[in-house]
Amino acid sequence: QKEVEQDPGPLSVPEGAIVSLNCTYSNSAFQYFMWYRQYSRKGPELLMYTYSSGNKEDGRFTAQVDKSSKYISLFIRDSQPSDSATYLCAISGNQFYFGTGTSLTVIP
Amino acid sequence: GAVVSQHPSRVICKSGTSVKIECRSLDFQATTMFWYRQFPKQSLMLMATSNEGSKATYEQGVEKDKFLINHASLTLSTLTVTSAHPEDSSFYICSAREQGLLETQYFGPGTRLLVL
């Protein structure tokens, strides 16, 4: 079983839609949860970082962690074409693990 | 803060030559730096982890004699692709962990290598 599982998509939504991106993980010892955004031919950019269960909000982005279910989510409200990118979840404890990434396209 | 740079951003070389890629943490000290490889529309593949002043730890299947990694200071790591071949053409990305903060990584912009 992989440490982190992420649906690769691709996901295509109309502009203004709410987007939900998800990952599951296997080891309850993981403590830190991150979401990265990667545009084509660019390095990943740290988008959100959370430590505990619950929600963290930053503008149109909300990161949610459910440690009891070992499930993390990223919600994007009022999605824009500029949000079109690949989104990677990442989890760390003693080691760092990335999901495979979900490709998102927001259609104008 | 937490800016990582890479140089060059793009390089084209002939088969058989060696290419050096630099990764720098500009505004923090990086205890650990990571080197990834990414093929088009695929996920990041960790190649190696380097700690300042010590030998790099390579992932299974990555040839350490072909991909030479040096982490001479807390702000600089280099990856040298020796005797490059067309199959080495890829997008190489480094990342860095800030000293004292182990829980996240900051990525460089990547280097696109094309071997002719």
Short mmCIF file of C-alpha atoms in Angstrom, two decimals:
data_model
loop_
_atom_site.label_atom_id
_atom_site.label_comp_id
_atom_site.label_asym_id
_atom_site.label_seq_id
_atom_site.Cartn_x
_atom_site.Cartn_y
_atom_site.Cartn_z
CA GLN A 1 0.00 0.00 0.00
CA LYS A 2 1.31 3.43 -0.92
CA GLU A 3 1.81 5.91 1.87
CA VAL A 4 -0.28 8.50 0.03
CA GLU A 5 -2.98 7.91 -2.56
CA GLN A 6 -4.31 10.65 -4.80
CA ASP A 7 -6.75 10.45 -7.68
CA PRO A 8 -4.80 11.63 -10.75
CA GLY A 9 -7.88 12.97 -12.54
CA PRO A 10 -7.92 14.77 -14.88
CA LEU A 11 -10.57 17.02 -13.42
CA SER A 12 -12.33 19.59 -15.57
CA VAL A 13 -14.76 22.14 -14.13
CA PRO A 14 -16.46 25.35 -15.33
CA GLU A 15 -15.25 28.69 -14.03
CA GLY A 16 -16.81 29.56 -10.68
CA ALA A 17 -17.28 25.95 -9.58
CA ILE A 18 -16.17 24.59 -6.23
CA VAL A 19 -13.33 22.12 -6.63
CA SER A 20 -12.59 19.31 -4.19
CA LEU A 21 -9.23 17.55 -4.30
CA ASN A 22 -8.51 14.63 -2.02
CA CYS A 23 -5.81 12.34 -0.71
CA THR A 24 -5.76 9.42 1.65
CA TYR A 25 -2.81 8.22 3.65
CA SER A 26 -1.91 5.06 5.45
CA ASN A 27 0.21 5.94 8.48
CA SER A 28 -1.48 7.66 11.41
CA ALA A 29 1.94 8.90 12.57
CA PHE A 30 2.04 11.52 9.82
CA GLN A 31 1.77 14.95 11.36
CA TYR A 32 2.16 17.57 8.66
CA PHE A 33 -0.01 17.99 5.61
CA MET A 34 0.65 20.16 2.60
CA TRP A 35 -0.79 21.03 -0.77
CA TYR A 36 1.39 22.14 -3.64
CA ARG A 37 0.36 23.63 -6.95
CA GLN A 38 2.43 22.97 -10.04
CA TYR A 39 1.94 24.82 -13.28
CA SER A 40 3.17 23.23 -16.47
CA ARG A 41 6.97 23.29 -16.74
CA LYS A 42 7.38 24.94 -13.35
CA GLY A 43 8.45 23.72 -9.93
CA PRO A 44 5.76 22.98 -7.33
CA GLU A 45 4.66 25.93 -5.20
CA LEU A 46 3.62 25.47 -1.57
CA LEU A 47 -0.04 26.42 -1.36
CA MET A 48 -1.29 25.31 2.03
CA TYR A 49 0.27 23.78 5.12
CA THR A 50 -1.59 22.30 8.07
CA TYR A 51 -0.59 20.47 11.19
CA SER A 52 -3.69 19.29 12.99
CA SER A 53 -7.13 18.04 12.14
CA GLY A 54 -9.63 20.65 11.07
CA ASN A 55 -9.80 23.38 8.47
CA LYS A 56 -7.39 26.06 7.39
CA GLU A 57 -8.53 28.80 5.07
CA ASP A 58 -6.54 31.13 2.83
CA GLY A 59 -8.58 33.21 0.46
CA ARG A 60 -10.42 30.91 -1.92
CA PHE A 61 -8.53 27.86 -0.67
CA THR A 62 -9.46 25.66 2.28
CA ALA A 63 -7.37 22.73 3.46
CA GLN A 64 -9.09 20.11 5.55
CA VAL A 65 -7.52 17.31 7.54
CA ASP A 66 -9.40 14.39 9.07
CA LYS A 67 -6.85 12.36 10.99
CA SER A 68 -9.41 9.82 12.17
CA SER A 69 -10.14 8.90 8.55
CA LYS A 70 -6.61 9.63 7.30
CA TYR A 71 -8.10 11.88 4.68
CA ILE A 72 -7.05 15.31 3.51
CA SER A 73 -8.81 17.66 1.15
CA LEU A 74 -8.25 20.93 -0.66
CA PHE A 75 -11.28 22.99 -1.62
CA ILE A 76 -11.11 25.80 -4.15
CA ARG A 77 -14.04 28.20 -4.18
CA ASP A 78 -15.00 30.34 -7.17
CA SER A 79 -12.46 28.52 -9.33
CA GLN A 80 -10.66 30.56 -11.97
CA PRO A 81 -8.91 29.56 -15.20
CA SER A 82 -5.66 30.56 -13.51
CA ASP A 83 -6.24 27.71 -11.04
CA SER A 84 -5.65 25.23 -13.87
CA ALA A 85 -2.62 23.26 -12.71
CA THR A 86 -1.60 20.00 -11.10
CA TYR A 87 -2.20 19.83 -7.37
CA LEU A 88 -0.05 17.56 -5.23
CA CYS A 89 -0.73 16.59 -1.67
CA ALA A 90 2.22 15.91 0.57
CA ILE A 91 2.52 14.39 4.00
CA SER A 92 5.45 14.26 6.33
CA GLY A 93 6.47 12.76 9.59
CA ASN A 94 9.97 11.39 9.68
CA GLN A 95 9.87 11.16 5.89
CA PHE A 96 8.21 13.11 3.16
CA TYR A 97 5.65 11.57 0.78
CA PHE A 98 3.94 13.10 -2.25
CA GLY A 99 0.74 12.10 -3.94
CA THR A 100 0.86 11.56 -7.68
CA GLY A 101 -0.96 14.84 -8.35
CA THR A 102 -4.40 15.75 -9.70
CA SER A 103 -4.58 17.66 -12.96
CA LEU A 104 -7.24 20.40 -12.83
CA THR A 105 -8.59 22.42 -15.74
CA VAL A 106 -10.96 25.32 -15.11
CA ILE A 107 -12.87 26.15 -18.27
CA PRO A 108 -13.79 29.83 -18.85
CA GLY B 1 10.80 34.13 2.20
CA ALA B 2 11.75 30.50 1.48
CA VAL B 3 12.96 31.02 -2.08
CA VAL B 4 14.87 28.34 -3.94
CA SER B 5 16.58 29.06 -7.23
CA GLN B 6 17.93 26.74 -9.89
CA HIS B 7 20.41 27.40 -12.64
CA PRO B 8 20.26 26.95 -15.54
CA SER B 9 16.54 26.92 -16.22
CA ARG B 10 17.07 25.17 -19.51
CA VAL B 11 20.03 23.39 -21.06
CA ILE B 12 20.63 21.60 -24.32
CA CYS B 13 23.72 19.45 -24.63
CA LYS B 14 25.26 16.82 -26.85
CA SER B 15 25.21 13.17 -25.93
CA GLY B 16 28.26 12.20 -23.89
CA THR B 17 28.80 15.56 -22.23
CA SER B 18 28.25 16.39 -18.58
CA VAL B 19 25.80 18.96 -17.26
CA LYS B 20 25.81 20.64 -13.87
CA ILE B 21 22.65 22.02 -12.28
CA GLU B 22 22.82 24.32 -9.26
CA CYS B 23 20.21 24.61 -6.55
CA ARG B 24 20.38 27.48 -4.06
CA SER B 25 18.30 28.44 -1.06
CA LEU B 26 18.33 32.23 -1.25
CA ASP B 27 16.97 33.36 2.09
CA PHE B 28 17.34 30.40 4.41
CA GLN B 29 19.77 27.68 5.33
CA ALA B 30 18.87 24.27 3.98
CA THR B 31 19.96 21.32 6.05
CA THR B 32 18.63 18.94 3.46
CA MET B 33 18.11 19.28 -0.26
CA PHE B 34 16.27 16.90 -2.54
CA TRP B 35 16.60 16.20 -6.24
CA TYR B 36 13.61 15.09 -8.28
CA ARG B 37 13.06 14.12 -11.84
CA GLN B 38 9.78 14.58 -13.66
CA PHE B 39 8.75 13.30 -17.07
CA PRO B 40 5.91 15.01 -18.98
CA LYS B 41 2.54 14.59 -17.28
CA GLN B 42 4.02 12.34 -14.63
CA SER B 43 4.56 12.77 -10.93
CA LEU B 44 7.75 13.79 -9.17
CA MET B 45 10.29 11.02 -8.79
CA LEU B 46 12.72 11.44 -5.91
CA MET B 47 16.25 10.76 -7.08
CA ALA B 48 18.32 11.52 -4.02
CA THR B 49 18.49 13.31 -0.70
CA SER B 50 21.54 15.31 0.20
CA ASN B 51 22.57 16.59 3.59
CA GLU B 52 25.12 19.34 3.91
CA GLY B 53 28.62 17.96 4.32
CA SER B 54 27.77 14.32 3.81
CA LYS B 55 27.19 11.90 0.96
CA ALA B 56 23.87 11.88 -0.79
CA THR B 57 21.39 9.06 -0.30
CA TYR B 58 20.14 7.76 -3.62
CA GLU B 59 16.79 6.14 -4.29
CA GLN B 60 16.70 2.61 -5.63
CA GLY B 61 17.43 2.49 -9.34
CA VAL B 62 19.25 5.84 -9.47
CA GLU B 63 22.88 5.50 -10.53
CA LYS B 64 25.04 7.46 -8.12
CA ASP B 65 27.98 7.49 -10.53
CA LYS B 66 25.84 9.01 -13.23
CA PHE B 67 24.04 11.58 -11.10
CA LEU B 68 26.68 13.18 -8.92
CA ILE B 69 25.34 15.27 -6.06
CA ASN B 70 27.36 17.68 -3.98
CA HIS B 71 25.97 19.63 -1.03
CA ALA B 72 28.96 21.71 -0.02
CA SER B 73 27.16 24.41 1.93
CA LEU B 74 23.86 25.09 3.65
CA THR B 75 22.68 27.09 0.67
CA LEU B 76 23.99 25.20 -2.35
CA SER B 77 23.60 21.74 -3.81
CA THR B 78 24.64 20.66 -7.29
CA LEU B 79 23.54 17.80 -9.49
CA THR B 80 25.88 16.74 -12.29
CA VAL B 81 24.54 14.48 -14.99
CA THR B 82 27.63 12.74 -16.31
CA SER B 83 27.94 11.38 -19.84
CA ALA B 84 24.41 12.45 -20.61
CA HIS B 85 22.30 10.44 -23.04
CA PRO B 86 18.99 11.30 -24.73
CA GLU B 87 17.08 9.20 -22.18
CA ASP B 88 18.37 11.57 -19.47
CA SER B 89 16.30 14.35 -21.03
CA SER B 90 13.83 15.39 -18.36
CA PHE B 91 12.73 18.12 -15.97
CA TYR B 92 14.97 18.19 -12.90
CA ILE B 93 13.66 19.91 -9.79
CA CYS B 94 15.38 20.52 -6.49
CA SER B 95 13.79 21.29 -3.16
CA ALA B 96 15.12 22.35 0.21
CA ARG B 97 14.16 21.90 3.82
CA GLU B 98 14.81 24.87 6.06
CA GLN B 99 17.19 24.20 8.93
CA GLY B 100 15.18 23.52 12.09
CA LEU B 101 11.94 23.16 10.17
CA LEU B 102 11.61 19.60 9.00
CA GLU B 103 8.01 19.52 7.99
CA THR B 104 7.95 21.06 4.55
CA GLN B 105 9.95 21.50 1.38
CA TYR B 106 10.36 24.50 -0.89
CA PHE B 107 10.91 23.82 -4.55
CA GLY B 108 13.08 25.44 -7.16
CA PRO B 109 11.65 26.38 -10.57
CA GLY B 110 13.18 23.35 -12.27
CA THR B 111 15.74 22.77 -15.01
CA ARG B 112 14.73 21.38 -18.35
CA LEU B 113 17.48 19.20 -19.82
CA LEU B 114 17.50 18.13 -23.44
CA VAL B 115 20.24 15.78 -24.59
CA LEU B 116 20.66 15.55 -28.34
#
